[in-house]
Coordinates of C-alpha atoms (C1' of nucleotides) in Angstrom, one line a residue:
Chain A
M123 CA 46.6 1.4 86.1
R124 CA 43.7 1.7 88.4
S125 CA 42.2 5.1 88.7
K126 CA 42.4 5.7 92.5
S127 CA 40.0 8.5 92.6
G128 CA 37.5 6.8 90.4
T129 CA 37.7 3.6 92.4
N130 CA 37.5 5.4 95.6
Q131 CA 34.4 7.2 94.5
F132 CA 32.8 4.0 93.6
V133 CA 33.9 2.3 96.7
A134 CA 32.6 5.2 98.7
S135 CA 29.2 4.8 97.3
C136 CA 29.1 1.1 98.2
F137 CA 30.9 1.2 101.5
L138 CA 30.0 4.3 103.4
I139 CA 29.5 2.2 106.4
A140 CA 32.9 0.6 106.1
A141 CA 34.3 4.0 106.6
G142 CA 32.2 4.6 109.6
R143 CA 30.2 7.4 108.0
H144 CA 26.4 7.7 107.5
R145 CA 25.9 4.9 109.9
D146 CA 22.4 6.1 110.7
N147 CA 21.2 6.0 107.1
F148 CA 22.9 2.9 105.9
S149 CA 23.4 0.5 108.7
E150 CA 20.1 -1.1 107.9
A151 CA 21.2 -1.7 104.3
M152 CA 24.7 -2.7 105.1
S153 CA 23.6 -5.3 107.7
K154 CA 22.2 -7.2 104.8
V155 CA 25.5 -7.9 103.2
R156 CA 25.4 -11.4 101.8
V157 CA 28.4 -13.1 100.2
R158 CA 29.3 -16.6 99.2
V159 CA 32.0 -18.9 98.2
A160 CA 31.0 -21.4 95.6
P161 CA 33.5 -24.2 95.1
S162 CA 33.1 -27.0 92.6
P163 CA 33.5 -30.4 94.2
T164 CA 35.7 -31.9 91.4
G165 CA 39.0 -32.5 93.2
D166 CA 41.1 -31.6 96.1
P167 CA 40.2 -28.6 98.2
H168 CA 42.2 -25.9 96.6
V169 CA 44.1 -23.1 98.4
G170 CA 42.6 -20.7 95.9
T171 CA 39.2 -21.6 97.2
A172 CA 40.4 -20.9 100.7
Y173 CA 41.8 -17.6 99.5
Q174 CA 38.4 -16.6 98.0
A175 CA 36.6 -17.9 101.0
L176 CA 38.8 -15.9 103.4
F177 CA 38.0 -12.6 101.7
N178 CA 34.3 -13.3 101.5
Y179 CA 34.3 -14.4 105.1
V180 CA 36.1 -11.3 106.3
F181 CA 34.0 -9.0 104.3
A182 CA 30.8 -10.5 105.7
R183 CA 32.1 -10.3 109.3
Q184 CA 33.0 -6.7 108.8
H185 CA 29.6 -5.8 107.8
E186 CA 27.8 -8.1 110.1
G187 CA 26.5 -9.9 107.1
Q188 CA 26.0 -13.5 106.0
F189 CA 28.7 -15.7 104.5
M190 CA 27.4 -18.8 102.7
L191 CA 28.9 -21.8 101.1
R192 CA 27.3 -23.1 97.9
I193 CA 28.3 -26.3 96.2
E194 CA 28.5 -25.9 92.5
D195 CA 28.1 -29.5 91.4
T196 CA 26.5 -29.1 88.0
D197 CA 29.2 -31.0 86.3
R198 CA 27.8 -34.4 86.9
A199 CA 30.7 -36.3 85.4
R200 CA 33.3 -34.8 87.7
S201 CA 31.6 -33.9 90.9
T202 CA 32.0 -36.3 93.8
P203 CA 30.7 -36.4 97.4
Q204 CA 34.2 -37.1 98.6
S205 CA 35.4 -33.9 97.2
E206 CA 32.5 -32.0 98.7
Q207 CA 33.3 -33.5 102.0
A208 CA 36.9 -32.6 101.7
I209 CA 36.2 -29.0 100.8
L210 CA 33.8 -28.6 103.8
S211 CA 36.2 -30.0 106.2
S212 CA 39.2 -28.2 105.0
L213 CA 37.5 -24.8 105.1
R214 CA 36.2 -25.6 108.6
W215 CA 39.7 -26.6 109.6
L216 CA 40.8 -23.1 108.5
G217 CA 38.2 -21.6 110.8
L218 CA 36.2 -20.0 108.0
Q219 CA 32.8 -21.1 109.2
W220 CA 29.8 -20.3 107.0
D221 CA 26.4 -19.2 108.2
E222 CA 24.5 -21.0 105.5
G223 CA 25.5 -24.1 103.5
P224 CA 24.6 -27.6 102.5
D225 CA 25.6 -29.0 105.9
V226 CA 24.2 -26.3 108.2
G227 CA 21.1 -25.4 106.1
G228 CA 19.6 -21.9 106.0
P229 CA 16.6 -20.0 104.7
Y230 CA 17.8 -19.9 101.0
G231 CA 18.5 -23.6 100.5
P232 CA 19.1 -26.0 99.1
Y233 CA 22.8 -25.0 98.9
R234 CA 23.8 -27.7 96.5
Q235 CA 23.1 -26.9 92.9
S236 CA 22.4 -30.4 91.9
E237 CA 19.3 -30.2 94.2
R238 CA 18.1 -27.0 92.5
T239 CA 17.6 -28.3 89.0
P240 CA 13.9 -27.5 88.7
I241 CA 14.7 -23.9 89.6
Y242 CA 17.1 -23.6 86.8
L243 CA 14.8 -25.3 84.3
E244 CA 12.1 -22.9 85.2
H245 CA 14.3 -19.9 84.6
A246 CA 15.6 -21.3 81.4
R247 CA 12.1 -21.7 80.2
R248 CA 11.4 -18.1 81.0
L249 CA 14.4 -17.0 78.9
L250 CA 13.4 -19.3 76.0
E251 CA 9.8 -18.0 76.0
A252 CA 10.9 -14.4 76.1
G253 CA 13.1 -15.0 73.2
H254 CA 16.3 -14.4 75.1
A255 CA 17.5 -17.9 74.6
Y256 CA 17.2 -20.6 71.9
R257 CA 17.8 -24.3 71.4
C258 CA 20.9 -25.2 69.6
F259 CA 21.1 -28.6 67.9
C260 CA 24.7 -28.4 66.7
T261 CA 26.7 -31.5 67.2
K262 CA 30.0 -31.5 69.1
E263 CA 31.7 -32.5 65.8
R264 CA 30.3 -29.5 64.0
L265 CA 31.3 -27.1 66.8
E266 CA 34.8 -28.5 66.9
R267 CA 35.2 -28.2 63.2
M268 CA 33.9 -24.6 63.3
R269 CA 36.2 -23.6 66.1
A270 CA 39.2 -25.1 64.5
E271 CA 38.5 -23.4 61.2
N272 CA 37.9 -20.0 62.7
R273 CA 41.0 -20.3 64.9
D274 CA 43.1 -21.2 61.8
K275 CA 41.6 -18.2 60.0
K276 CA 42.5 -16.2 63.1
L277 CA 38.8 -15.3 63.5
F278 CA 36.8 -15.2 66.7
P279 CA 36.5 -18.8 67.7
G280 CA 33.2 -18.5 69.5
Y281 CA 29.9 -20.2 68.4
D282 CA 28.7 -18.9 65.0
R283 CA 25.1 -18.7 66.1
H284 CA 24.1 -21.3 63.5
C285 CA 20.9 -22.2 65.4
R286 CA 19.9 -18.8 66.5
S287 CA 17.8 -18.3 63.4
I288 CA 15.8 -21.4 63.7
S289 CA 12.1 -20.5 64.2
P290 CA 10.5 -21.1 67.6
D291 CA 8.0 -23.5 66.0
E292 CA 10.7 -25.6 64.2
S293 CA 12.8 -25.5 67.3
A294 CA 9.9 -26.8 69.5
R295 CA 9.1 -29.5 66.9
R296 CA 12.7 -30.7 66.7
A297 CA 12.9 -30.8 70.5
A298 CA 9.6 -32.7 70.7
S299 CA 10.9 -35.2 68.2
G300 CA 13.6 -36.1 70.7
E301 CA 16.5 -34.4 68.9
P302 CA 19.2 -33.5 71.5
F303 CA 19.8 -29.9 72.1
V304 CA 21.4 -27.3 74.5
L305 CA 20.0 -24.0 75.4
R306 CA 22.0 -20.9 74.5
M307 CA 21.5 -17.3 75.5
K308 CA 21.3 -14.6 72.9
I309 CA 24.2 -12.2 73.3
P310 CA 23.9 -8.7 71.7
V311 CA 25.6 -8.8 68.4
S312 CA 27.0 -5.3 68.6
G313 CA 27.8 -2.5 71.0
E314 CA 29.7 -2.5 74.2
C315 CA 29.2 -4.0 77.6
V316 CA 30.1 -1.6 80.4
M317 CA 31.0 -3.3 83.7
Q318 CA 31.9 -2.1 87.2
D319 CA 34.5 -3.9 89.2
L320 CA 35.0 -2.9 92.8
L321 CA 38.8 -3.0 92.4
R322 CA 39.2 -1.9 88.8
G323 CA 36.5 0.6 88.2
E324 CA 34.9 0.5 84.8
I325 CA 35.7 -2.3 82.3
R326 CA 34.4 -2.3 78.8
K327 CA 34.1 -5.1 76.3
D328 CA 32.7 -5.4 72.8
W329 CA 29.7 -7.7 72.6
E330 CA 31.2 -8.9 69.3
S331 CA 33.9 -10.7 71.2
I332 CA 31.4 -12.8 73.2
D333 CA 29.5 -15.8 71.9
D334 CA 26.1 -17.3 72.7
Q335 CA 26.8 -19.0 76.0
I336 CA 25.3 -22.4 76.7
L337 CA 23.0 -22.2 79.7
L338 CA 21.6 -25.7 79.7
K339 CA 23.6 -28.6 78.8
S340 CA 22.2 -31.6 76.9
D341 CA 22.0 -33.5 80.1
G342 CA 19.5 -30.9 81.4
F343 CA 21.9 -29.4 84.0
P344 CA 22.7 -25.8 83.9
T345 CA 26.2 -24.4 83.2
Y346 CA 27.9 -22.3 85.8
H347 CA 26.7 -19.1 84.1
L348 CA 23.0 -19.7 84.5
A349 CA 23.2 -21.5 87.9
N350 CA 25.4 -18.8 89.4
V351 CA 23.3 -15.9 88.3
V352 CA 20.0 -17.5 89.3
D353 CA 21.4 -18.6 92.7
D354 CA 23.1 -15.3 93.5
H355 CA 19.9 -13.5 92.9
L356 CA 17.6 -15.9 94.7
M357 CA 20.0 -16.1 97.6
E358 CA 20.1 -12.3 97.7
I359 CA 23.9 -12.1 97.3
T360 CA 24.9 -8.5 97.5
H361 CA 28.6 -8.8 96.6
V362 CA 30.2 -11.3 94.3
I363 CA 33.8 -11.6 95.4
R364 CA 35.5 -14.2 93.2
G365 CA 38.6 -14.9 91.1
E366 CA 39.8 -12.8 88.2
E367 CA 39.3 -15.6 85.8
W368 CA 35.6 -14.6 85.8
I369 CA 36.0 -11.2 84.4
S370 CA 35.8 -12.3 80.9
S371 CA 32.4 -13.9 81.4
L372 CA 31.0 -11.0 83.4
P373 CA 29.2 -9.6 80.4
K374 CA 27.2 -12.8 80.0
H375 CA 26.2 -12.7 83.6
L376 CA 25.2 -9.0 83.4
Q377 CA 23.1 -9.8 80.4
L378 CA 21.4 -12.5 82.3
Y379 CA 20.5 -10.1 85.1
E380 CA 19.1 -7.8 82.5
Y381 CA 17.0 -10.5 80.8
F382 CA 15.6 -11.5 84.1
G383 CA 15.0 -7.9 85.1
W384 CA 17.2 -8.3 88.2
E385 CA 19.5 -5.9 90.0
P386 CA 23.0 -7.3 89.7
P387 CA 25.2 -7.5 92.8
V388 CA 28.5 -5.6 93.2
F389 CA 31.3 -7.5 91.6
C390 CA 34.8 -7.7 92.9
H391 CA 37.4 -9.8 91.1
L392 CA 40.4 -10.9 93.1
P393 CA 43.7 -11.7 91.5
L394 CA 44.7 -15.3 91.1
L395 CA 47.4 -17.0 93.2
R396 CA 50.5 -17.7 91.1
N397 CA 53.1 -20.4 90.9
N398 CA 56.5 -19.7 92.1
D399 CA 58.1 -20.3 88.7
P400 CA 59.5 -17.7 86.3
A401 CA 56.2 -17.6 84.3
R402 CA 54.1 -16.9 87.4
S403 CA 51.2 -18.7 85.9
K404 CA 48.0 -19.5 87.7
L405 CA 48.7 -21.7 90.7
S406 CA 48.6 -25.2 89.5
K407 CA 49.1 -28.6 91.1
R408 CA 51.7 -29.5 88.5
K409 CA 54.1 -27.0 90.0
N410 CA 52.9 -26.4 93.6
P411 CA 51.0 -28.2 96.3
T412 CA 47.6 -26.7 95.8
S413 CA 45.6 -28.8 98.1
I414 CA 44.6 -27.5 101.5
N415 CA 45.0 -31.0 102.8
Y416 CA 48.6 -31.0 101.7
Y417 CA 49.3 -28.1 104.0
R418 CA 47.5 -29.7 106.8
R419 CA 49.3 -33.0 106.4
A420 CA 52.6 -31.3 106.0
G421 CA 52.2 -29.7 109.4
F422 CA 51.1 -26.2 108.8
L423 CA 48.8 -24.6 111.3
P424 CA 45.5 -23.3 110.1
E425 CA 45.9 -19.9 111.7
A426 CA 49.2 -19.5 109.9
L427 CA 47.8 -20.5 106.6
V428 CA 44.9 -18.1 107.0
N429 CA 47.3 -15.4 108.1
F430 CA 49.4 -16.0 105.1
L431 CA 46.5 -15.9 102.6
G432 CA 45.4 -12.6 104.1
L433 CA 49.0 -11.3 104.0
I434 CA 49.6 -11.9 100.3
G435 CA 46.4 -10.2 99.4
G436 CA 48.2 -7.1 100.3
S437 CA 45.6 -5.9 102.8
R438 CA 47.1 -6.6 106.1
A439 CA 46.5 -5.6 109.6
E440 CA 48.5 -2.6 110.7
G441 CA 51.9 -3.3 111.9
D442 CA 53.1 -6.8 112.3
E443 CA 52.7 -9.3 109.5
K444 CA 51.5 -11.8 112.0
F445 CA 47.8 -11.3 112.7
T446 CA 44.7 -13.2 113.7
L447 CA 41.5 -13.5 111.8
D448 CA 39.9 -11.1 114.2
E449 CA 42.6 -8.5 113.6
L450 CA 42.2 -9.0 109.9
I451 CA 38.4 -8.4 110.2
R452 CA 39.2 -5.2 112.1
T453 CA 41.6 -3.7 109.6
F454 CA 41.0 -5.3 106.3
R455 CA 39.9 -3.2 103.4
L456 CA 38.6 -5.1 100.4
E457 CA 39.2 -2.1 98.1
D458 CA 42.9 -2.1 99.0
V459 CA 43.6 -5.7 97.8
S460 CA 46.6 -5.6 95.5
L461 CA 45.8 -6.3 91.9
G462 CA 49.0 -8.1 91.0
G463 CA 48.6 -11.8 91.3
P464 CA 50.7 -12.9 94.4
V465 CA 53.1 -15.8 94.2
F466 CA 52.3 -18.4 96.8
D467 CA 55.7 -18.2 98.6
L468 CA 56.2 -21.3 100.6
Q469 CA 59.2 -19.9 102.3
K470 CA 57.3 -17.1 103.8
L471 CA 54.5 -19.4 104.8
R472 CA 57.1 -21.6 106.6
W473 CA 58.5 -18.6 108.4
L474 CA 55.1 -17.4 109.5
N475 CA 54.1 -20.8 110.6
G476 CA 57.3 -21.0 112.6
R477 CA 56.4 -17.8 114.4
Y478 CA 53.1 -19.3 115.4
V479 CA 54.7 -22.5 116.6
R480 CA 57.3 -20.5 118.7
E481 CA 55.1 -17.7 119.9
N482 CA 51.6 -19.1 120.4
Y483 CA 52.2 -22.6 121.8
D484 CA 53.6 -23.7 125.1
T485 CA 54.8 -27.3 125.6
S486 CA 51.5 -28.9 126.4
R487 CA 49.6 -27.0 123.7
L488 CA 52.2 -27.9 121.1
R489 CA 52.1 -31.5 122.3
R490 CA 48.3 -31.5 121.6
A491 CA 48.9 -29.9 118.2
L492 CA 51.4 -32.6 117.3
E493 CA 48.9 -35.3 118.4
E494 CA 46.2 -33.8 116.3
W495 CA 48.6 -33.6 113.4
A496 CA 50.1 -37.1 113.2
L497 CA 51.3 -38.2 116.6
G498 CA 48.0 -39.2 118.0
P499 CA 46.9 -42.8 118.9
E500 CA 45.0 -43.3 115.7
M501 CA 47.9 -42.6 113.4
L502 CA 50.4 -44.5 115.6
E503 CA 48.1 -47.5 115.6
R504 CA 48.1 -47.6 111.9
V505 CA 51.9 -47.3 111.7
I506 CA 52.8 -49.8 114.4
P507 CA 51.6 -52.9 112.6
L508 CA 53.8 -52.0 109.7
A509 CA 56.8 -51.3 111.9
Q510 CA 56.5 -54.1 114.4
P511 CA 57.8 -57.0 112.2
R512 CA 60.9 -54.8 111.4
L513 CA 61.8 -53.7 114.9
E514 CA 64.5 -55.4 116.8
T515 CA 64.6 -52.8 119.5
L516 CA 62.0 -50.2 120.2
S517 CA 64.5 -47.6 119.2
D518 CA 64.5 -48.8 115.7
W519 CA 61.2 -47.1 115.5
G520 CA 62.8 -43.7 115.0
Y521 CA 64.6 -44.1 111.7
L522 CA 62.2 -46.7 110.4
T523 CA 59.1 -44.6 110.6
A524 CA 60.5 -41.1 110.3
F525 CA 59.2 -40.6 106.8
F526 CA 55.6 -40.9 108.1
F527 CA 56.2 -37.8 110.1
A528 CA 57.9 -35.6 107.6
D529 CA 56.9 -33.4 104.7
A530 CA 59.6 -34.1 102.1
V531 CA 62.2 -36.8 102.7
P532 CA 65.8 -36.7 101.7
F533 CA 66.8 -39.3 99.1
D534 CA 69.7 -40.1 96.8
P535 CA 68.6 -39.2 93.2
A536 CA 71.1 -41.7 91.8
K537 CA 69.1 -44.5 93.4
L538 CA 66.0 -43.5 91.4
E539 CA 66.2 -46.1 88.7
L540 CA 64.1 -48.6 86.9
K541 CA 65.7 -52.0 86.3
G542 CA 66.6 -52.4 82.6
K543 CA 64.9 -49.1 81.6
T544 CA 66.0 -45.6 80.8
R545 CA 65.5 -42.6 82.9
E546 CA 62.9 -41.4 80.5
D547 CA 60.9 -44.6 81.1
L548 CA 61.1 -44.0 84.8
V549 CA 59.8 -40.5 84.4
T550 CA 56.9 -41.8 82.4
V551 CA 56.1 -44.4 85.0
L552 CA 56.2 -41.9 87.9
Q553 CA 54.1 -39.4 86.1
L554 CA 51.5 -41.9 85.0
A555 CA 51.4 -43.1 88.6
V556 CA 50.9 -39.6 89.8
W557 CA 47.9 -39.1 87.5
R558 CA 46.4 -42.4 88.4
L559 CA 46.7 -41.6 92.1
E560 CA 45.2 -38.3 91.5
Q561 CA 42.1 -39.9 90.0
A562 CA 41.8 -42.4 92.9
R563 CA 38.8 -41.4 94.9
E564 CA 39.7 -43.5 97.9
F565 CA 43.3 -43.7 98.8
S566 CA 43.3 -47.2 100.3
A567 CA 46.2 -49.7 100.2
Q568 CA 44.1 -52.0 98.1
G569 CA 43.2 -49.3 95.6
I570 CA 46.9 -48.3 95.3
E571 CA 47.9 -51.8 94.9
N572 CA 45.4 -52.2 92.0
I573 CA 46.8 -49.1 90.4
F574 CA 50.4 -50.3 90.6
N575 CA 49.6 -53.9 89.4
D576 CA 47.8 -52.4 86.5
L577 CA 50.6 -50.0 85.6
A578 CA 53.2 -52.8 85.9
R579 CA 51.2 -54.9 83.5
K580 CA 50.8 -52.0 81.1
F581 CA 54.6 -51.3 81.1
E582 CA 55.4 -55.0 81.2
L583 CA 57.4 -54.7 84.4
K584 CA 57.6 -56.9 87.4
L585 CA 55.8 -55.2 90.2
R586 CA 58.9 -55.4 92.5
D587 CA 61.1 -53.7 89.9
M588 CA 58.6 -51.0 89.3
T589 CA 58.0 -50.2 93.0
R590 CA 61.7 -49.9 93.8
P591 CA 62.1 -46.2 92.8
F592 CA 58.8 -45.5 94.5
Y593 CA 60.4 -46.6 97.8
I594 CA 63.2 -44.2 97.3
A595 CA 60.9 -41.3 96.4
I596 CA 58.3 -41.9 99.1
T597 CA 60.3 -43.2 102.0
G598 CA 63.8 -42.1 101.1
S599 CA 65.1 -45.6 101.5
E600 CA 65.3 -48.9 99.7
A601 CA 64.3 -50.7 102.8
S602 CA 61.1 -49.7 104.5
T603 CA 57.6 -50.6 105.6
P604 CA 55.3 -52.0 102.8
L605 CA 54.8 -49.4 100.1
F606 CA 51.1 -49.4 99.5
Q607 CA 50.0 -49.4 103.1
S608 CA 52.6 -46.8 103.9
M609 CA 51.3 -44.6 101.0
A610 CA 47.7 -45.0 102.3
I611 CA 48.8 -43.8 105.7
L612 CA 50.9 -41.0 104.3
G613 CA 47.9 -39.8 102.3
S614 CA 47.5 -38.8 98.7
D615 CA 48.8 -35.3 99.1
L616 CA 52.2 -36.1 100.7
V617 CA 52.7 -39.1 98.3
R618 CA 52.1 -37.0 95.3
M619 CA 54.3 -34.2 96.5
R620 CA 57.2 -36.7 97.0
L621 CA 56.7 -38.2 93.6
R622 CA 56.7 -34.7 92.2
R623 CA 60.0 -34.0 93.9
A624 CA 61.4 -37.3 92.5
L625 CA 60.4 -36.1 89.0
E626 CA 62.1 -32.8 89.6
A627 CA 65.2 -34.7 90.8
L628 CA 65.2 -36.6 87.5
G629 CA 65.4 -33.3 85.6
G630 CA 61.8 -32.3 85.3
I631 CA 59.6 -32.7 82.3
S632 CA 59.6 -30.8 79.0
S633 CA 56.2 -29.8 77.7
K634 CA 56.8 -32.0 74.7
K635 CA 57.4 -35.0 76.9
L636 CA 54.4 -34.1 79.0
K637 CA 52.2 -34.2 75.9
E638 CA 53.5 -37.6 75.0
M639 CA 52.8 -38.9 78.4
E640 CA 49.3 -37.5 78.4
K641 CA 48.7 -39.4 75.1
L642 CA 50.1 -42.6 76.5
F643 CA 48.0 -42.2 79.7
E644 CA 44.8 -41.5 77.6
S645 CA 45.5 -44.6 75.5
F646 CA 45.6 -46.6 78.7
Y647 CA 43.0 -45.0 80.8
G648 CA 40.9 -42.5 78.8
P649 CA 40.7 -38.8 79.3
L650 CA 42.9 -37.2 81.9
A651 CA 40.4 -35.0 83.6
Chain B
rG122 C1' 45.9 -15.4 67.4
rU123 C1' 41.7 -12.3 69.5
rC124 C1' 39.7 -9.8 73.7
rC125 C1' 40.2 -8.4 78.9
rC126 C1' 43.2 -7.6 83.3
rC127 C1' 47.8 -6.4 85.5
rA128 C1' 53.1 -4.1 86.2
rU129 C1' 57.8 -1.0 93.0
rC130 C1' 63.8 -5.3 95.5
rG131 C1' 64.3 -12.7 93.7
rU132 C1' 59.2 -13.0 96.6
rC133 C1' 54.9 -10.5 99.5
rU134 C1' 54.2 -5.5 99.8
rA135 C1' 54.3 0.3 101.8
rG136 C1' 53.8 4.3 98.9
rU137 C1' 45.8 7.2 100.2
rC138 C1' 43.6 12.6 95.5
rG139 C1' 52.2 14.5 92.5
rG140 C1' 56.6 17.2 96.6
rC141 C1' 58.4 14.8 103.5
rC142 C1' 61.0 8.8 98.5
rU143 C1' 68.8 9.9 97.6
rA144 C1' 61.6 4.6 97.7
rG145 C1' 60.1 2.0 103.8
rG146 C1' 59.0 -3.0 106.0
rA147 C1' 58.9 -8.4 105.8
rC148 C1' 60.6 -13.3 103.6
rA149 C1' 64.9 -15.2 101.2
rC150 C1' 70.2 -14.4 100.7
rC151 C1' 75.2 -12.6 102.6
rG152 C1' 78.2 -10.7 106.9
rC153 C1' 78.9 -9.8 112.2
rG154 C1' 77.4 -10.7 117.4
rC155 C1' 75.1 -14.0 121.1
rU156 C1' 75.5 -19.3 121.8
rU157 C1' 78.6 -26.3 123.5
rU158 C1' 76.0 -27.3 117.9
rC159 C1' 71.8 -25.9 115.2
rA160 C1' 67.6 -23.1 115.4
rA161 C1' 65.8 -18.7 117.5
rU162 C1' 67.4 -13.8 118.4
rG163 C1' 70.2 -8.8 117.8
rC164 C1' 73.0 -5.6 114.4
rG165 C1' 74.5 -4.6 109.4
rG166 C1' 74.5 -5.5 104.0
rU167 C1' 73.2 -6.7 98.7
rA168 C1' 68.7 -5.7 96.1
rA169 C1' 63.2 -2.5 92.8
rC170 C1' 59.8 2.3 90.9
rA171 C1' 59.8 -2.5 83.1
rC172 C1' 60.9 1.0 78.9
rG173 C1' 59.7 5.5 75.9
rG174 C1' 57.0 9.8 75.4
rG175 C1' 54.0 13.5 77.4
rU176 C1' 51.3 16.9 81.6
rU177 C1' 53.7 19.8 85.6
rC178 C1' 58.0 24.2 89.0
rG179 C1' 58.1 19.0 90.5
rA180 C1' 56.0 12.0 88.8
rA181 C1' 57.0 5.5 91.6
rU182 C1' 52.5 8.4 92.0
rC183 C1' 48.4 11.5 86.3
rC184 C1' 47.8 10.6 80.5
rC185 C1' 49.4 7.9 75.9
rG186 C1' 52.4 4.2 73.7
rU187 C1' 55.7 0.0 73.8
rU188 C1' 57.3 -4.3 76.2
rG189 C1' 56.5 -8.1 79.7
rG190 C1' 53.2 -11.2 82.5
rG191 C1' 48.5 -13.3 83.5
rG192 C1' 43.4 -14.7 82.4
rA193 C1' 39.5 -15.9 79.0
rC194 C1' 38.1 -17.8 74.3
rG195 C1' 34.5 -25.7 76.9
rC196 C1' 27.7 -29.2 76.8
rC197 C1' 34.6 -27.2 83.4
rA198 C1' 33.8 -24.2 87.2

RNA sequence: GUCCCCAUCGUCUAGUCGGCCUAGGACACCGCGCUUUCAAUGCGGUAACACGGGUUCGAAUCCCGUUGGGGACGCCA
């Protein structure tokens, strides 16, 4: 249970201006509020990112501070420019415009971590020379073995500091001889780390339970921990408002601030969005649409989505649950955010969205919104060539193309079948297709066709037999416009959502079955990122 | 498993330093009204302080424990 008085005291010391007091003394300091959202461009733009961005944005606006966007693309294997683009455009769609970022620039750039490598190397060097970090030459195999053993013995599974005792001379010699290494930070071996969280007050954690974090990977790129601390300091971030999942690595971050001799920012860890399942686990794409693009393509309005995200944070504008961003900026109180992780409740989002549609749009404005969504010339000109050969009258258009302009489509589950195969087989084919489609960087008809051809070959199916259930799931019908082109027009998010619904209609997937399918997938295509 | 975080209706929450709470609102659900249908809308209803100990004249509100849930334990972020 959060200690209200303790928290309030702490909050008071940080936010006197927010309460409108002591303006004379502190307005100068408070005008320097600088916050950031720091997404990793490794996939679809996530609603969790929007959630974090929203709170940072609102907090910055309240204090007349700066809100910046920093791209954390230090994972070279998984970061893609497409993903970065998608994140930028989806946050912009939501109206959460940043003051500094990779696209708009700013005085603290570059804002893309992959362009800041020399900065991290320099800071890593400083830690190494000061004896706060050391080279680790352990192989992946050794680490895996060690972790597995310790886990079996129910011991702390962290790194055993095998290389911490190597002398600086030997370390330098081995590095010079070309032996691969990573850089690890020295974590205190005893004592307690005392942290302050804006929402929770004091948090304590034994240093014993924390291992020597890798700061520099063997590819020479920093890990999140190093890059994030260095950047937050150099970019003069005053408040780190981020997800709860980071609490457990806060000690590492604080220790880095200390090693560098820097003043740490105020930390505020927000609860994670949850799935709408009995377990209420962290919002995941397996169980929920998590991509902002899904909501956009499914016909949600950006102002409704933003309103909804603000609403479930539990810090809402006074009165009505429907409020604008400006109203949220006026009444929001960061320190009042609810600590229980909110379930992302689609039903309530739909209701709220409906209110915006009914209350904020007149006929012509709604017509424009529909055009912008999917009824514009660009979209229609993509659909028309597919429909034309199948039209006898113009009015055939309605039923033939309805699935392009829908979120979910109704279908008969009994028709979901794979010729000569079991239901289990069909589930496997659908799930592997979902995974392959997720990996596709460009969702083009040709790319989709390649994926399907390949899957058909792997499963020894005729393409036309394999695609049949996909027609049902995606278009709701056995007879429709061509599958791959239709999928490309529908877009990755709607396609995957419909396939997920089909999987549910087939009875869902047990975790055992899921494991089997992962194995099969990896035997075909390698690691499932 | 270990550590950390969290805990009010099915869901989102109100509950501002303990009394005005026989716990309020919203979504969802159910019923009734309005209506050519549906939706919208109006009215009404079902529904929660996880459990056990304290502290106190008095606890949803403070403390401890239990249980439950989540997160972390990566050369991912």
